[in-house]
Amino acid sequence: MTSVVIVYGPKAAGKSYLSQALERELGISHIDPDALVLEWIEQGHRPDPRNGWLTEIVAATKSALETHKAVSLEATGAWDSDWTLPGLLRDAGHEVITIRLLIDHATARARLSARQETRVPVSASEVERIWNAANARRKSQKVDLEIDAAGSDFVERTVRYLSERLRA
């Protein structure tokens, strides 16, 4: 069975950092939604007003699973479509493991201000709205693993969890 690891968390929670570590440590191929969205925008595509890039992300994930046993992708968890994603992938026959990274607002802001990678551009007010929405969904959206991403050992702990989970 193929596996999809969805890493949820607000902007600058460490989703890409963790996903890159999962690729190095466990061979879980990383699908970078920011790179895909930037490419789609450059090609003239626009997100669906209701579902955003959900259809395209599902297609990219299924395509990646044709050549990889496990992939990871990331989502803020601020949008309804972020939480529709696991069900669509499960319905397609894939194992889905969900991880939520927790981050305090001050640490997220500090990471954002230091960020140098090219990301989908968002305004400061949009970052704030995403952080609030992602954290508000904690009560209603359950995940397999919730971990504090402000700590220095969150990658090691997540790798250990997934190593055991994917072996089972």
mmCIF file of C-alpha atoms in Angstrom:
data_model
loop_
_atom_site.group_PDB
_atom_site.id
_atom_site.type_symbol
_atom_site.label_atom_id
_atom_site.label_comp_id
_atom_site.label_asym_id
_atom_site.label_seq_id
_atom_site.Cartn_x
_atom_site.Cartn_y
_atom_site.Cartn_z
ATOM 1 C CA MET A 1 0.000 0.000 0.000
ATOM 2 C CA THR A 2 1.200 3.508 -0.747
ATOM 3 C CA SER A 3 1.283 6.107 2.005
ATOM 4 C CA VAL A 4 0.725 9.849 2.124
ATOM 5 C CA VAL A 5 1.981 11.907 5.053
ATOM 6 C CA ILE A 6 0.152 15.230 5.277
ATOM 7 C CA VAL A 7 1.959 17.763 7.448
ATOM 8 C CA TYR A 8 -0.376 20.468 8.736
ATOM 9 C CA GLY A 9 0.604 23.714 10.407
ATOM 10 C CA PRO A 10 0.379 27.471 10.012
ATOM 11 C CA LYS A 11 2.892 29.439 7.974
ATOM 12 C CA ALA A 12 6.470 28.958 9.257
ATOM 13 C CA ALA A 13 5.608 26.021 11.509
ATOM 14 C CA GLY A 14 8.361 23.938 9.908
ATOM 15 C CA LYS A 15 6.327 21.877 7.445
ATOM 16 C CA SER A 16 8.858 22.036 4.597
ATOM 17 C CA TYR A 17 11.780 21.561 6.973
ATOM 18 C CA LEU A 18 10.159 18.423 8.400
ATOM 19 C CA SER A 19 9.176 17.100 4.965
ATOM 20 C CA GLN A 20 12.735 17.497 3.692
ATOM 21 C CA ALA A 21 14.010 15.604 6.747
ATOM 22 C CA LEU A 22 11.474 12.824 6.111
ATOM 23 C CA GLU A 23 12.796 12.541 2.574
ATOM 24 C CA ARG A 24 16.407 12.312 3.805
ATOM 25 C CA GLU A 25 15.777 10.019 6.757
ATOM 26 C CA LEU A 26 12.947 7.769 5.544
ATOM 27 C CA GLY A 27 12.896 8.160 1.768
ATOM 28 C CA ILE A 28 9.435 9.756 1.811
ATOM 29 C CA SER A 29 9.318 11.814 -1.382
ATOM 30 C CA HIS A 30 8.291 15.427 -0.718
ATOM 31 C CA ILE A 31 5.682 17.156 -2.872
ATOM 32 C CA ASP A 32 6.188 20.906 -2.437
ATOM 33 C CA PRO A 33 2.785 22.588 -2.882
ATOM 34 C CA ASP A 34 4.351 26.061 -2.952
ATOM 35 C CA ALA A 35 6.507 25.149 -5.945
ATOM 36 C CA LEU A 36 3.528 23.565 -7.701
ATOM 37 C CA VAL A 37 1.233 26.532 -7.044
ATOM 38 C CA LEU A 38 3.857 29.002 -8.256
ATOM 39 C CA GLU A 39 4.267 26.919 -11.424
ATOM 40 C CA TRP A 40 0.500 26.735 -11.986
ATOM 41 C CA ILE A 41 0.123 30.489 -11.497
ATOM 42 C CA GLU A 42 2.961 31.114 -13.944
ATOM 43 C CA GLN A 43 1.124 28.908 -16.462
ATOM 44 C CA GLY A 44 -1.962 31.101 -16.048
ATOM 45 C CA HIS A 45 -4.022 28.765 -13.871
ATOM 46 C CA ARG A 46 -6.142 30.106 -11.046
ATOM 47 C CA PRO A 47 -7.387 28.257 -7.968
ATOM 48 C CA ASP A 48 -10.976 27.108 -7.760
ATOM 49 C CA PRO A 49 -12.908 29.704 -5.718
ATOM 50 C CA ARG A 50 -14.284 27.022 -3.390
ATOM 51 C CA ASN A 51 -11.654 24.267 -3.314
ATOM 52 C CA GLY A 52 -8.467 26.160 -4.063
ATOM 53 C CA TRP A 53 -5.844 23.881 -5.593
ATOM 54 C CA LEU A 54 -7.365 20.661 -4.176
ATOM 55 C CA THR A 55 -7.963 18.930 -7.524
ATOM 56 C CA GLU A 56 -4.455 19.716 -8.723
ATOM 57 C CA ILE A 57 -2.831 18.651 -5.431
ATOM 58 C CA VAL A 58 -4.702 15.325 -5.444
ATOM 59 C CA ALA A 59 -3.622 14.705 -9.053
ATOM 60 C CA ALA A 60 0.016 15.587 -8.263
ATOM 61 C CA THR A 61 -0.051 13.280 -5.223
ATOM 62 C CA LYS A 62 -1.503 10.354 -7.165
ATOM 63 C CA SER A 63 1.068 10.917 -9.897
ATOM 64 C CA ALA A 64 3.938 10.905 -7.382
ATOM 65 C CA LEU A 65 2.616 7.685 -5.846
ATOM 66 C CA GLU A 66 3.013 5.951 -9.201
ATOM 67 C CA THR A 67 6.786 6.036 -8.652
ATOM 68 C CA HIS A 68 7.117 6.349 -4.849
ATOM 69 C CA LYS A 69 5.859 4.127 -2.058
ATOM 70 C CA ALA A 70 5.385 7.106 0.269
ATOM 71 C CA VAL A 71 5.073 10.858 -0.242
ATOM 72 C CA SER A 72 4.628 13.848 2.009
ATOM 73 C CA LEU A 73 2.862 17.079 1.342
ATOM 74 C CA GLU A 74 1.977 20.058 3.432
ATOM 75 C CA ALA A 75 -1.067 22.186 4.138
ATOM 76 C CA THR A 76 -1.775 24.976 6.576
ATOM 77 C CA GLY A 77 -5.012 23.386 7.734
ATOM 78 C CA ALA A 78 -6.721 26.766 7.470
ATOM 79 C CA TRP A 79 -8.967 25.810 4.543
ATOM 80 C CA ASP A 80 -11.836 23.323 4.275
ATOM 81 C CA SER A 81 -10.109 21.775 1.258
ATOM 82 C CA ASP A 82 -7.063 20.972 3.422
ATOM 83 C CA TRP A 83 -9.287 18.647 5.449
ATOM 84 C CA THR A 84 -11.069 17.195 2.401
ATOM 85 C CA LEU A 85 -7.700 16.028 1.073
ATOM 86 C CA PRO A 86 -7.145 13.029 3.411
ATOM 87 C CA GLY A 87 -10.550 11.531 2.594
ATOM 88 C CA LEU A 88 -10.016 11.842 -1.156
ATOM 89 C CA LEU A 89 -6.651 10.107 -0.877
ATOM 90 C CA ARG A 90 -8.015 7.359 1.401
ATOM 91 C CA ASP A 91 -10.901 6.820 -1.027
ATOM 92 C CA ALA A 92 -8.288 6.327 -3.765
ATOM 93 C CA GLY A 93 -6.773 3.479 -1.710
ATOM 94 C CA HIS A 94 -3.826 5.217 -0.070
ATOM 95 C CA GLU A 95 -2.876 5.122 3.598
ATOM 96 C CA VAL A 96 -2.966 8.677 4.965
ATOM 97 C CA ILE A 97 -1.049 9.756 8.063
ATOM 98 C CA THR A 98 -1.761 13.246 9.361
ATOM 99 C CA ILE A 99 0.632 15.309 11.449
ATOM 100 C CA ARG A 100 -0.059 18.720 12.943
ATOM 101 C CA LEU A 101 2.838 20.999 13.839
ATOM 102 C CA LEU A 102 2.125 23.403 16.665
ATOM 103 C CA ILE A 103 3.974 26.687 16.830
ATOM 104 C CA ASP A 104 3.531 29.773 18.964
ATOM 105 C CA HIS A 105 2.839 33.026 17.183
ATOM 106 C CA ALA A 106 6.123 34.724 18.128
ATOM 107 C CA THR A 107 8.264 31.838 16.850
ATOM 108 C CA ALA A 108 6.278 31.659 13.609
ATOM 109 C CA ARG A 109 6.710 35.397 13.029
ATOM 110 C CA ALA A 110 10.450 35.187 13.699
ATOM 111 C CA ARG A 111 10.819 32.294 11.253
ATOM 112 C CA LEU A 112 8.798 34.153 8.616
ATOM 113 C CA SER A 113 10.945 37.245 8.882
ATOM 114 C CA ALA A 114 14.103 35.133 8.467
ATOM 115 C CA ARG A 115 12.720 33.049 5.581
ATOM 116 C CA GLN A 116 14.643 33.246 2.327
ATOM 117 C CA GLU A 117 12.978 30.494 0.280
ATOM 118 C CA THR A 118 10.549 31.390 -2.489
ATOM 119 C CA ARG A 119 7.020 30.735 -1.322
ATOM 120 C CA VAL A 120 3.540 31.597 -2.509
ATOM 121 C CA PRO A 121 3.307 35.291 -1.616
ATOM 122 C CA VAL A 122 0.958 36.184 1.232
ATOM 123 C CA SER A 123 0.424 39.446 3.065
ATOM 124 C CA ALA A 124 1.070 39.876 6.790
ATOM 125 C CA SER A 125 -2.685 40.024 7.404
ATOM 126 C CA GLU A 126 -3.161 36.782 5.443
ATOM 127 C CA VAL A 127 -0.433 35.082 7.495
ATOM 128 C CA GLU A 128 -2.278 36.190 10.631
ATOM 129 C CA ARG A 129 -5.613 34.910 9.309
ATOM 130 C CA ILE A 130 -4.069 31.555 8.328
ATOM 131 C CA TRP A 131 -2.418 31.169 11.741
ATOM 132 C CA ASN A 132 -5.719 31.891 13.514
ATOM 133 C CA ALA A 133 -7.765 29.610 11.243
ATOM 134 C CA ALA A 134 -5.276 26.732 11.434
ATOM 135 C CA ASN A 135 -5.202 26.899 15.219
ATOM 136 C CA ALA A 136 -8.982 27.247 15.500
ATOM 137 C CA ARG A 137 -9.408 23.922 13.689
ATOM 138 C CA ARG A 138 -7.425 22.028 16.341
ATOM 139 C CA LYS A 139 -10.625 21.217 18.206
ATOM 140 C CA SER A 140 -12.569 19.929 15.219
ATOM 141 C CA GLN A 141 -9.929 18.262 13.049
ATOM 142 C CA LYS A 142 -8.194 15.260 14.552
ATOM 143 C CA VAL A 143 -4.755 14.123 13.394
ATOM 144 C CA ASP A 144 -2.576 11.074 13.981
ATOM 145 C CA LEU A 145 0.279 13.013 15.574
ATOM 146 C CA GLU A 146 0.372 16.491 17.057
ATOM 147 C CA ILE A 147 3.800 17.835 17.904
ATOM 148 C CA ASP A 148 5.346 21.075 19.158
ATOM 149 C CA ALA A 149 7.489 22.345 16.303
ATOM 150 C CA ALA A 150 9.163 25.038 18.392
ATOM 151 C CA GLY A 151 11.258 22.398 20.141
ATOM 152 C CA SER A 152 14.584 21.265 18.736
ATOM 153 C CA ASP A 153 13.643 17.570 18.688
ATOM 154 C CA PHE A 154 10.382 17.700 16.713
ATOM 155 C CA VAL A 155 11.989 16.271 13.568
ATOM 156 C CA GLU A 156 13.618 13.380 15.439
ATOM 157 C CA ARG A 157 10.368 12.567 17.259
ATOM 158 C CA THR A 158 8.352 12.661 14.036
ATOM 159 C CA VAL A 159 10.864 10.487 12.173
ATOM 160 C CA ARG A 160 10.719 7.933 15.008
ATOM 161 C CA TYR A 161 6.889 7.920 14.960
ATOM 162 C CA LEU A 162 6.682 7.515 11.176
ATOM 163 C CA SER A 163 9.422 4.903 11.080
ATOM 164 C CA GLU A 164 7.379 2.721 13.435
ATOM 165 C CA ARG A 165 4.050 3.535 11.800
ATOM 166 C CA LEU A 166 5.191 2.815 8.239
ATOM 167 C CA ARG A 167 6.890 -0.422 9.311
ATOM 168 C CA ALA A 168 3.678 -1.773 10.865
#
